[in-house]
mmCIF file of C-alpha atoms in Angstrom:
data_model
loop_
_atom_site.group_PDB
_atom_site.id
_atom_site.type_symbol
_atom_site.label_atom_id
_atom_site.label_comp_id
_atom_site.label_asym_id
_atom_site.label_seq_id
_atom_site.Cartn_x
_atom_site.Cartn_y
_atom_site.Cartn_z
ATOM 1 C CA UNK S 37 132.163 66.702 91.717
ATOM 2 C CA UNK S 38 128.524 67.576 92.166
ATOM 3 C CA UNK S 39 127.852 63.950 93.953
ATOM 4 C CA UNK S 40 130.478 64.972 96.304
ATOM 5 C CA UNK S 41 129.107 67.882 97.128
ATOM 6 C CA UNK S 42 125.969 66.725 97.597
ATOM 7 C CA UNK S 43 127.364 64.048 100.374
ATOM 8 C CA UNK S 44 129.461 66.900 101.982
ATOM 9 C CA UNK S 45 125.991 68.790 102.375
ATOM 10 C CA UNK S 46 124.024 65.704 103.543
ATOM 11 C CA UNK S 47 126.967 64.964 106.451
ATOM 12 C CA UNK S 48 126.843 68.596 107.249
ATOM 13 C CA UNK S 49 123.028 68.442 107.798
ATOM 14 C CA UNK S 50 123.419 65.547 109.744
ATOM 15 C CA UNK S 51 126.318 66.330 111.797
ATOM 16 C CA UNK S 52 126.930 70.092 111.322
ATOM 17 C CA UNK S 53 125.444 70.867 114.648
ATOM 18 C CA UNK S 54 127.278 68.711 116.702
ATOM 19 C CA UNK S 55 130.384 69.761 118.758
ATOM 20 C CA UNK S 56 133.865 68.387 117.056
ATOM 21 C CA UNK S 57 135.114 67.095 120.061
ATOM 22 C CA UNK S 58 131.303 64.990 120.994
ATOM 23 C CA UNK S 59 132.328 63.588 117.717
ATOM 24 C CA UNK S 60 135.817 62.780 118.471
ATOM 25 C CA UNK S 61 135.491 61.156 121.951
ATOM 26 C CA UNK S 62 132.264 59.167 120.404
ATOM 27 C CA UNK S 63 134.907 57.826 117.494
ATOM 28 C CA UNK S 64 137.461 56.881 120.502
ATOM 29 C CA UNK S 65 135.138 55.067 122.085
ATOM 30 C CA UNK S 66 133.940 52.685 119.182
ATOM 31 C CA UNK S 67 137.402 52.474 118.167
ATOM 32 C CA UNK S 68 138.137 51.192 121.916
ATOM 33 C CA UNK S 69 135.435 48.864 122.543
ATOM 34 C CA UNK S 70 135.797 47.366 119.184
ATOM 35 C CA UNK S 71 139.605 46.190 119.926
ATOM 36 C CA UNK S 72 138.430 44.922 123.164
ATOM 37 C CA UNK S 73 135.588 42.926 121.184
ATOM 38 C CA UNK S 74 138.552 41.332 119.041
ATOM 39 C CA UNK S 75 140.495 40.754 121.838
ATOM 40 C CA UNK S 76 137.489 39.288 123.238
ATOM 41 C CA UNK S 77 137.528 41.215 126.358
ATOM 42 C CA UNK S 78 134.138 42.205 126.074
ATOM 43 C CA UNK S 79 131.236 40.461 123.604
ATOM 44 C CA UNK S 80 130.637 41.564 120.103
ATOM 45 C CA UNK S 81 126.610 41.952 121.244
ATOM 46 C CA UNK S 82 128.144 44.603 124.146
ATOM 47 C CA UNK S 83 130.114 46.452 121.745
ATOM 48 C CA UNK S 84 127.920 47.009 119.078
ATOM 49 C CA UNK S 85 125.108 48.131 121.561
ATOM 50 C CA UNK S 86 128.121 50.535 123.029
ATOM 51 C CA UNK S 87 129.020 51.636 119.524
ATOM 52 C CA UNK S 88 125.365 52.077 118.250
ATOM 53 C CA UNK S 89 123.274 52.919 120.763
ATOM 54 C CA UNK S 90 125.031 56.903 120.787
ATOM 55 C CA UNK S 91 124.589 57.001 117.136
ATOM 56 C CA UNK S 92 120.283 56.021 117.464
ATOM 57 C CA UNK S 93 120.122 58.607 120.526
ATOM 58 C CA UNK S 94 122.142 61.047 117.861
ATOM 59 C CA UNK S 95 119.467 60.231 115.100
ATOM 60 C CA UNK S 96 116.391 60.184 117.075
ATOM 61 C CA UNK S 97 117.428 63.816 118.767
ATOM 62 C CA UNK S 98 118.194 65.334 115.014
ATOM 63 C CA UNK S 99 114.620 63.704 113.737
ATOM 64 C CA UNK S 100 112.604 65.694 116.558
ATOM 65 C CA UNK S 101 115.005 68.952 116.169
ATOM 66 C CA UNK S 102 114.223 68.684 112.123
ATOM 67 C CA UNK S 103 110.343 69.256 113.263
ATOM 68 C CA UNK S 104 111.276 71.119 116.213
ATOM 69 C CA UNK S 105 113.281 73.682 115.141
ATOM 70 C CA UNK S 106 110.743 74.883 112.013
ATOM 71 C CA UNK S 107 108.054 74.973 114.104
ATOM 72 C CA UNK S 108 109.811 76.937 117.160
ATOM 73 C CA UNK S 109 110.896 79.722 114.057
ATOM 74 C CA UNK S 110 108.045 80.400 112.391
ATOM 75 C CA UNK S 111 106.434 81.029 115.919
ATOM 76 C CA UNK S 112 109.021 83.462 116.803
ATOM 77 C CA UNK S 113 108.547 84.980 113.500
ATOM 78 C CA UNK S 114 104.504 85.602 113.836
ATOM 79 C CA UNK S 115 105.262 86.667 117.424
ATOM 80 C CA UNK S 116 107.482 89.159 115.862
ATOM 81 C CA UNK S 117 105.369 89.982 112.810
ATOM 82 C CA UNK S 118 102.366 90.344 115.102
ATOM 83 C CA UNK S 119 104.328 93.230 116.815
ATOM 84 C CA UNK S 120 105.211 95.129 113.726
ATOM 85 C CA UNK S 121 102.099 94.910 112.398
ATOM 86 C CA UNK S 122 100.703 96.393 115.806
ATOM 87 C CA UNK S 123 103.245 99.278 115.514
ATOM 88 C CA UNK S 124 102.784 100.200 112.202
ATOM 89 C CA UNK S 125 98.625 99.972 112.826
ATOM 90 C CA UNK S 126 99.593 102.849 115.732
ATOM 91 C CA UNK S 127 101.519 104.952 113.255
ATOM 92 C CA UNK S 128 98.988 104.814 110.989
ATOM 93 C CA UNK S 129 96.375 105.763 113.442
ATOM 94 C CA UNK S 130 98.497 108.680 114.418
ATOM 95 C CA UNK S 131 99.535 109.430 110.969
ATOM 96 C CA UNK S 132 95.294 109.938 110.178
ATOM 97 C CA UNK S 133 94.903 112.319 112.777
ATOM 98 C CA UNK S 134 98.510 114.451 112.199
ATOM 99 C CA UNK S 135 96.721 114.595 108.765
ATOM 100 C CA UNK S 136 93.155 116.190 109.825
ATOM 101 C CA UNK S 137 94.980 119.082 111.969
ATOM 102 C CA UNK S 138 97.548 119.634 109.719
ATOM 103 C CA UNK S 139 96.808 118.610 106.338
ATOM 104 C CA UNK S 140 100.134 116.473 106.193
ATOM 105 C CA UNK S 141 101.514 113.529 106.870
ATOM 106 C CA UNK S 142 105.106 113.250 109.430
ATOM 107 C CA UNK S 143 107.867 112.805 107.174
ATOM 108 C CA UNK S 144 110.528 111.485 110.585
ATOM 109 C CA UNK S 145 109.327 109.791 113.331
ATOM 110 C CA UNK S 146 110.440 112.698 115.538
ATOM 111 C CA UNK S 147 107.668 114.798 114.155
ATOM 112 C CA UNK S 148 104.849 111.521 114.770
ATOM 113 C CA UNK S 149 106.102 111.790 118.361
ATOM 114 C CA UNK S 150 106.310 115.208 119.330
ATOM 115 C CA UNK S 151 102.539 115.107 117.501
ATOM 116 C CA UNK S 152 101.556 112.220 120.227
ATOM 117 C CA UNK S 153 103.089 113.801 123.245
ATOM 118 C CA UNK S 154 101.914 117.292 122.312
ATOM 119 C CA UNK S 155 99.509 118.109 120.123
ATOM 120 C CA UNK S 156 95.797 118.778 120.677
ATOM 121 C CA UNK S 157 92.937 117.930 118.817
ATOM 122 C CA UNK S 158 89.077 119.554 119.498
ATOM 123 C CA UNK S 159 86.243 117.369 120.000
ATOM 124 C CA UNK S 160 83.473 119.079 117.668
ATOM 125 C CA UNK S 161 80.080 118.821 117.515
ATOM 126 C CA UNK S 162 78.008 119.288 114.047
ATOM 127 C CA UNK S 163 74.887 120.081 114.023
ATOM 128 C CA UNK S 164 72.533 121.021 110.922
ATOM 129 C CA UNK S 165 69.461 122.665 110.201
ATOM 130 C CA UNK S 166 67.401 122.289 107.309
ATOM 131 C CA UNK S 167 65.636 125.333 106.412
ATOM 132 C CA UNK S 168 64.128 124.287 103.379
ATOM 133 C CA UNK S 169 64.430 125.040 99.386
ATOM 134 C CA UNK S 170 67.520 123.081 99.596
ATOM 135 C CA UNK S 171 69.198 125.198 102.272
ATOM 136 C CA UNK S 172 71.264 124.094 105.167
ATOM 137 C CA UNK S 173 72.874 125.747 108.502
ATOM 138 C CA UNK S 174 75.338 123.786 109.571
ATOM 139 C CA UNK S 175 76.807 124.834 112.985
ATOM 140 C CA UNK S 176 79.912 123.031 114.481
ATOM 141 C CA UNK S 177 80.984 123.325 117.814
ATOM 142 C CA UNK S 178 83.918 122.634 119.626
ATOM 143 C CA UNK S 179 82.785 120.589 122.984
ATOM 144 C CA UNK S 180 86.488 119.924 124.308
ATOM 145 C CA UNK S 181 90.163 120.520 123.436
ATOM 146 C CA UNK S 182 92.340 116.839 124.131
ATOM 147 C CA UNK S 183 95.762 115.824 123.955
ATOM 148 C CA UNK S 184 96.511 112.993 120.857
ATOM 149 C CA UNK S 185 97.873 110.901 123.303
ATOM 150 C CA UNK S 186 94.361 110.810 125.091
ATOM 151 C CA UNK S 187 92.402 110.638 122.131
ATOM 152 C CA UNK S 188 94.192 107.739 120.883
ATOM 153 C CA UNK S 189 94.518 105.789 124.041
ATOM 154 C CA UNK S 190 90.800 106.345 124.660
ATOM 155 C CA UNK S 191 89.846 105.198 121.448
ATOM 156 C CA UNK S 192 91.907 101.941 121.714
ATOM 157 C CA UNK S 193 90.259 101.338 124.972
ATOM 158 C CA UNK S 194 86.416 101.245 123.607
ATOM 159 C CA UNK S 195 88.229 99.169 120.996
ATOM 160 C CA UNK S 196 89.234 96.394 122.845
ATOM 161 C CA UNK S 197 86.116 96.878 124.830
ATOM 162 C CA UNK S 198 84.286 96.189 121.725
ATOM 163 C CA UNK S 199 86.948 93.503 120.551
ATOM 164 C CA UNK S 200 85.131 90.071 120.149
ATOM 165 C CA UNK S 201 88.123 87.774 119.554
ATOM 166 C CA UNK S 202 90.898 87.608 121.642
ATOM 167 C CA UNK S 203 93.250 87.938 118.428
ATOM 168 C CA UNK S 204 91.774 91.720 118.370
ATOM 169 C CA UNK S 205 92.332 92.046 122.405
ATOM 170 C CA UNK S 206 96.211 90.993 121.872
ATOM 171 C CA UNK S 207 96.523 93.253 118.856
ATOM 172 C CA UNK S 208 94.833 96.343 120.819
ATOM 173 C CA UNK S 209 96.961 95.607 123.833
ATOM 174 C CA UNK S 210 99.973 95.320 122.109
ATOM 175 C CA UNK S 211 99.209 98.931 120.500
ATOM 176 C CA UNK S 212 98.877 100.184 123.953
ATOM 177 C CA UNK S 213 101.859 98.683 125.038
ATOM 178 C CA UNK S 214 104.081 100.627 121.821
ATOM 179 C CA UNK S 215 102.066 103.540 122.747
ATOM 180 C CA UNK S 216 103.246 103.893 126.009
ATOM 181 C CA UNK S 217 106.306 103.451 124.642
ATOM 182 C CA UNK S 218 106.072 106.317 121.958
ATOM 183 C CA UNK S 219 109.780 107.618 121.898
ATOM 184 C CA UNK S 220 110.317 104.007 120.549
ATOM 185 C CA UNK S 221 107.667 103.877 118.153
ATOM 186 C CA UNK S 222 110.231 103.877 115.126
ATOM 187 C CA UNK S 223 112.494 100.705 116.050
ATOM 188 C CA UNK S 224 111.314 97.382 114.707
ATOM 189 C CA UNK S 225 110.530 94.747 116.833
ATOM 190 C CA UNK S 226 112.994 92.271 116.918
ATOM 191 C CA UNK S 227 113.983 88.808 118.285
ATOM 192 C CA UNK S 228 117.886 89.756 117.836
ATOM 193 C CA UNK S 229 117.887 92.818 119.655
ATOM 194 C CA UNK S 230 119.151 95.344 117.099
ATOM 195 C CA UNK S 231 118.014 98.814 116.956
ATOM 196 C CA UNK S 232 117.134 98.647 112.978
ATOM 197 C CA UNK S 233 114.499 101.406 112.182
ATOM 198 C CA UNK S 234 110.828 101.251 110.178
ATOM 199 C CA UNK S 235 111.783 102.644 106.725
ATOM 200 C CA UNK S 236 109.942 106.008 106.817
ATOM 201 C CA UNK S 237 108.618 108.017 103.912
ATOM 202 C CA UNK S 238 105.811 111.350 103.601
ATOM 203 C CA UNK S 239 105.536 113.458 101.168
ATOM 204 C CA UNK S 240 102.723 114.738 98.601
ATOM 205 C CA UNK S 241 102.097 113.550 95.057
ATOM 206 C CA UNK S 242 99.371 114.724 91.958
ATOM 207 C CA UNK S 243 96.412 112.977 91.783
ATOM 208 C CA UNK S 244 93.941 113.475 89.294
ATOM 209 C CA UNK S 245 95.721 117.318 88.892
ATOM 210 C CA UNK S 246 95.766 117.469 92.909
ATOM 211 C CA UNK S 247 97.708 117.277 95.265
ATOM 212 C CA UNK S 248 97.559 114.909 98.052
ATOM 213 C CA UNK S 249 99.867 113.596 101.078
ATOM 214 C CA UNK S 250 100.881 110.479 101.389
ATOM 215 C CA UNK S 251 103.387 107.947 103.398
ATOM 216 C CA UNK S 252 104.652 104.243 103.638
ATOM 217 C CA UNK S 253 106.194 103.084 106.560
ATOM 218 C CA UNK S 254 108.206 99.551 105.906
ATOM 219 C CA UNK S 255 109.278 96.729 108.256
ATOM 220 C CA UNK S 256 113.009 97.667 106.705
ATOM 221 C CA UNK S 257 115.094 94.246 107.840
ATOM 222 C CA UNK S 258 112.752 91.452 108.011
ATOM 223 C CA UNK S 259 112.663 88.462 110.131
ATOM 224 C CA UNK S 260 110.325 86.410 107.958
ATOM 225 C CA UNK S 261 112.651 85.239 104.622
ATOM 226 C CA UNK S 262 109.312 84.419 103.210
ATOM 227 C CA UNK S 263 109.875 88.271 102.911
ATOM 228 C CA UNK S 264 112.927 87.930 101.706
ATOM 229 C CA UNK S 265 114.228 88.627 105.439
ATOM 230 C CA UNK S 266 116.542 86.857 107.790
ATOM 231 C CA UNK S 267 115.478 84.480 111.051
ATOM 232 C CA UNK S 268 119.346 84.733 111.951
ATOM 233 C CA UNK S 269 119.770 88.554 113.649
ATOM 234 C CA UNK S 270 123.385 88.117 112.837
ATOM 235 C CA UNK S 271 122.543 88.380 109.033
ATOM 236 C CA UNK S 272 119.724 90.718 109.351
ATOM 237 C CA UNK S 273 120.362 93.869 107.393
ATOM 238 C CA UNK S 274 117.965 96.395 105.581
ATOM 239 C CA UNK S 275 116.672 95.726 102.970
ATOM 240 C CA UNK S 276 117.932 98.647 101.044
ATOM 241 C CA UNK S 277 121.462 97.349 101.371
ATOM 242 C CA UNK S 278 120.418 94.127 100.038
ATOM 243 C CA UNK S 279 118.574 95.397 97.325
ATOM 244 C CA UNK S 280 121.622 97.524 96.532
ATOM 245 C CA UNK S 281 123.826 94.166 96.390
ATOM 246 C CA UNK S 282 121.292 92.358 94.406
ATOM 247 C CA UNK S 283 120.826 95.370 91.777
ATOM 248 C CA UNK S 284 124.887 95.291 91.865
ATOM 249 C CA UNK S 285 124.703 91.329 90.932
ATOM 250 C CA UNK S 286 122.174 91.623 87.998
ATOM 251 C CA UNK S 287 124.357 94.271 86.471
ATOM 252 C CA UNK S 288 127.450 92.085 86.312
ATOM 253 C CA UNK S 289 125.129 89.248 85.369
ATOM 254 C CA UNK S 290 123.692 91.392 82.756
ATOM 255 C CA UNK S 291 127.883 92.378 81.273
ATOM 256 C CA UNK S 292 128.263 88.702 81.361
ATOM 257 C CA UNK S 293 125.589 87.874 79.362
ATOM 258 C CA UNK S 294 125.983 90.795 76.774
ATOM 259 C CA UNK S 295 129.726 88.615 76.584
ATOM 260 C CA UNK S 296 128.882 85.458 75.699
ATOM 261 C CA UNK S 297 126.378 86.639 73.494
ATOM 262 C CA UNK S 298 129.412 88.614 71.987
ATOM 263 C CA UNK S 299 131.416 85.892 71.914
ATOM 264 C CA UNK S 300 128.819 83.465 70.000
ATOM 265 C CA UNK S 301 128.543 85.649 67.361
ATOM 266 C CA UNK S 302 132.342 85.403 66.298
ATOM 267 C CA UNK S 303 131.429 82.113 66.004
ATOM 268 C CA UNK S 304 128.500 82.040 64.136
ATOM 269 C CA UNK S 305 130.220 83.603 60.940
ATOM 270 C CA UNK S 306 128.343 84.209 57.777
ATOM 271 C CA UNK S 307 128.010 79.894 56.703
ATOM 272 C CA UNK S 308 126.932 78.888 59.994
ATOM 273 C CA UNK S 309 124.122 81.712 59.941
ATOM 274 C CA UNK S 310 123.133 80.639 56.189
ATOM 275 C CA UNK S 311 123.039 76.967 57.843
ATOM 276 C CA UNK S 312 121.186 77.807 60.449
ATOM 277 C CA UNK S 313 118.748 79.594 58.047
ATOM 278 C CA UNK S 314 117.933 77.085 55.852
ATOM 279 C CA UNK S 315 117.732 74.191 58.633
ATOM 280 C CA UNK S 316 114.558 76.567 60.428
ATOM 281 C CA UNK S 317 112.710 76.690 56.172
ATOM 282 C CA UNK S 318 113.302 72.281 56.380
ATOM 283 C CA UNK S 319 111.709 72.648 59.830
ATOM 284 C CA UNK S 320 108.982 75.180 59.212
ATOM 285 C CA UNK S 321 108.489 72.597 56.114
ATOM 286 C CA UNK S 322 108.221 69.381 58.386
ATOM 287 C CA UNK S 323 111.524 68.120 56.677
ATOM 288 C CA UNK S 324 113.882 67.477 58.955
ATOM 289 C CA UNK S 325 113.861 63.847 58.178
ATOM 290 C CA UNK S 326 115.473 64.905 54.331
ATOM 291 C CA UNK S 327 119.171 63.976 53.123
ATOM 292 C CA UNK S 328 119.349 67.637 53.132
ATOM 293 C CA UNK S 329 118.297 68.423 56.818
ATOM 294 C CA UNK S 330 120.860 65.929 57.871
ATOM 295 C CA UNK S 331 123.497 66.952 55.426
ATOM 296 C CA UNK S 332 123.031 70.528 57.499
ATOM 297 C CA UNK S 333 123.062 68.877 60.585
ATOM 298 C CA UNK S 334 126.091 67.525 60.318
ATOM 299 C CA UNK S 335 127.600 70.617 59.207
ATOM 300 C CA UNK S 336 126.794 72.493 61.324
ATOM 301 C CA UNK S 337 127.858 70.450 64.477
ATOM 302 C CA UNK S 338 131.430 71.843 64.209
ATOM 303 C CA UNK S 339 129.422 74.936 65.049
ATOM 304 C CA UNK S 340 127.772 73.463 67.953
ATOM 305 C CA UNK S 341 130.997 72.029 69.827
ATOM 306 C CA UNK S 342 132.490 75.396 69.672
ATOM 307 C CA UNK S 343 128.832 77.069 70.796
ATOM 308 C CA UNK S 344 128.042 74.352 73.477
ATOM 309 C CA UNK S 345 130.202 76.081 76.349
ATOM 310 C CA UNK S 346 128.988 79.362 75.797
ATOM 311 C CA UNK S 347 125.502 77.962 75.834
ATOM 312 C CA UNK S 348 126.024 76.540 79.624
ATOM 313 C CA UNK S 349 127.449 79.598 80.701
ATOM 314 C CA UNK S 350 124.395 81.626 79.339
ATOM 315 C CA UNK S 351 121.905 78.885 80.825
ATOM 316 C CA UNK S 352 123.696 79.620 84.023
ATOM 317 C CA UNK S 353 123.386 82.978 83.848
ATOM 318 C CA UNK S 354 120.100 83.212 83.303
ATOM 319 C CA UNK S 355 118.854 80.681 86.071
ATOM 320 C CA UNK S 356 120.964 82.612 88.735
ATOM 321 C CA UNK S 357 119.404 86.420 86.848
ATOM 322 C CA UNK S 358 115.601 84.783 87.142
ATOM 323 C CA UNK S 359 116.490 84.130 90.998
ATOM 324 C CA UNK S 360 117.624 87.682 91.424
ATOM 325 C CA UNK S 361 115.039 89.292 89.610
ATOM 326 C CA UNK S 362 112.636 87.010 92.019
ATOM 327 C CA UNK S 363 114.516 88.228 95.369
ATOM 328 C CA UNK S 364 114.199 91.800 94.180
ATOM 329 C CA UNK S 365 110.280 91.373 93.572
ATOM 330 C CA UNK S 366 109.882 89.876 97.271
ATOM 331 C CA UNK S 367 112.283 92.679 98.827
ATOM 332 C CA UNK S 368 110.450 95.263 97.025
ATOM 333 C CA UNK S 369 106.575 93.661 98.062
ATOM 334 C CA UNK S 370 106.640 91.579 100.378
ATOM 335 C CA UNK S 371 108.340 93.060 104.099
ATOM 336 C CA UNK S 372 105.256 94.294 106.162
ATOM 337 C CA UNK S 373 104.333 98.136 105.554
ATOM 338 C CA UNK S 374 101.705 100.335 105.796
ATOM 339 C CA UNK S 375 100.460 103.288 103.304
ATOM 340 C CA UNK S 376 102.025 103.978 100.005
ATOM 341 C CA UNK S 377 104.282 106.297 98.144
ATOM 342 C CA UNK S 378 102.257 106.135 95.065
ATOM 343 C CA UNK S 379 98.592 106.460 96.462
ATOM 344 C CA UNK S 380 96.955 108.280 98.886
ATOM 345 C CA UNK S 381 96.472 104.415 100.931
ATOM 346 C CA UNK S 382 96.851 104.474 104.672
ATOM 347 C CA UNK S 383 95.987 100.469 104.520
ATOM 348 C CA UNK S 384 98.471 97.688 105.411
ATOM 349 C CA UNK S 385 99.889 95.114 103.107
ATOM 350 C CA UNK S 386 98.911 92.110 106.023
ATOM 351 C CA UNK S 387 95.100 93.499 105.629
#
């Protein structure tokens, strides 16, 4: 069964994409130009050039696609990434100065934008005076009173100003783009179109005794499946629901193991355990080449032909638990984000 299904894959690979009836009419033809070759209408030369040639054409087409297509996806995928990463480097930058007026981080992204529309922050001036024996006057003024928006924008102007590769000058302008587009600034950029928002967290947490603010945005449906996301917007969901399904899977995984390890202990009564004992002393003795070592062995294989089914089912089991234990680890490190619920970190995990 599994060489058929390994055929059934390789024709899909190889054919999957093409339209049923392209296949059909191509089938018609080499069916027709074949009887005209035995009734010798036509040459046998002609109709194996008319019968192969589509097939080559087919091949050579699904060759260049196989490099094509790869390529063409994981360039819509950095183009994608490059845009979340520019949006989340804009909420942090707003999140930093919501922080020094306020002392807090936004916990919604409705907060974050009424912050960038509205709020003010004063340009101040310190100044200090040292008047000796250790004493300072320190004297701070406030020069001017700006909107965030202006201090922001401003700021990402000298930026790219000061930008010396033109992979800085795209990320800069792309941060002026989303900022321009502020009521916005919580949808993920996306190739499919959905409206699928950042995963958005603030709160405060003890540190050291203190407390301190903190916030993670995440990218929550990724594109990249190197992320353990989708390229296909038609499967792209968040990544809480998949965790949720995954978490769902290991538990039934986890009852079906707890099972058959029930079930091989019903067969492993009280002889086959004293077996099984004294087999591992021969072996920890380097005598499993003794009349007695074999003697067990072939007692024990009764055992063994009852065990052996259970022992594929928990091999099973465990190969498809290790690969959702793995897909858990990627959903819960991998999609792009920036800050973090357990440390007062406003840096990005692309930096």
């Amino acid at each position: 069964m599994g060489f058929f299904n390994q055929i059934s894959e390789i024709i899909s690979n190889l054919f999957g994409f093409v339209q049923p009836v392209y296949l059909i009419v191509y089938l018609v033809v080499v069916g027709a130009v074949i009887a005209l070759a035995v009734t010798k209408k036509i040459s046998y030369n002609l109709a194996s050039t008319v019968a192969v040639l589509p097939l080559g054409v087919y091949l050579l087409v699904f060759m260049v696609m196989g490099v094509k297509v790869p390529i063409d996806q994981q360039t819509e995928i950095d183009n994608v990434e490059k845009k979340i990463i520019a949006k989340l480097t804009l909420i942090r930058d707003i999140q930093e100065e919501l922080a020094k007026q306020k002392g807090m981080y936004a916990d919604k992204p409705e907060e974050l934008i009424n912050f960038f529309k509205n709020g003010k922050i004063p340009i101040v001036e310190k100044k200090e005076k040292d008047l000796g024996n250790d004493s300072v006057i320190v004297k701070i003024d406030t020069l001017q009173i700006i909107s965030t928006k202006e201090r922001i924008l401003n700021r990402l102007k000298e930026d790219k100003a000061n930008a010396k590769t033109q992979i800085q000058i795209s990320h800069i302008e792309r941060m002026i783009k989303f900022a321009n587009d502020i009521e916005n600034i919580a949808v993920i950029p996306s190739n499919g179109g959905k409206q699928l928002k950042f995963e958005w967290f603030a709160d405060t947490i003890r540190k050291g005794g203190v407390l301190v603010p903190v916030f993670e945005i995440k990218d929550a449906a990724p594109i990249n499946p190197k992320r353990g996301g989708e390229f296909d917007p038609a499967k792209r969901v968040p990544i809480k629901d998949k965790i949720k399904a995954l978490k769902q899977k290991k538990e039934t995984l986890t009852n079906n193991m707890l099972y058959v390890k029930n079930e091989r202990k019903k067969i492993l009564d009280d002889d086959a355990k004293a077996i099984r004992k004294r087999m591992r002393a021969l072996e920890e003795a380097d005598k499993k080449a003794s009349a007695e070592y074999q003697e067990l062995v072939e007692k024990f294989k009764k055992y063994q032909t009852r065990l052996a089914p259970w022992d594929d089912k928990m091999t099973d089991y465990q190969t498809i638990l290790k690969d959702v234990e793995d897909k858990l680890t990627i959903l819960k490190e991998k999609p792009l984000k920036v800050g973090s619920k357990d440390e007062p970190s406003t840096a990005g995990n692309w930096q």
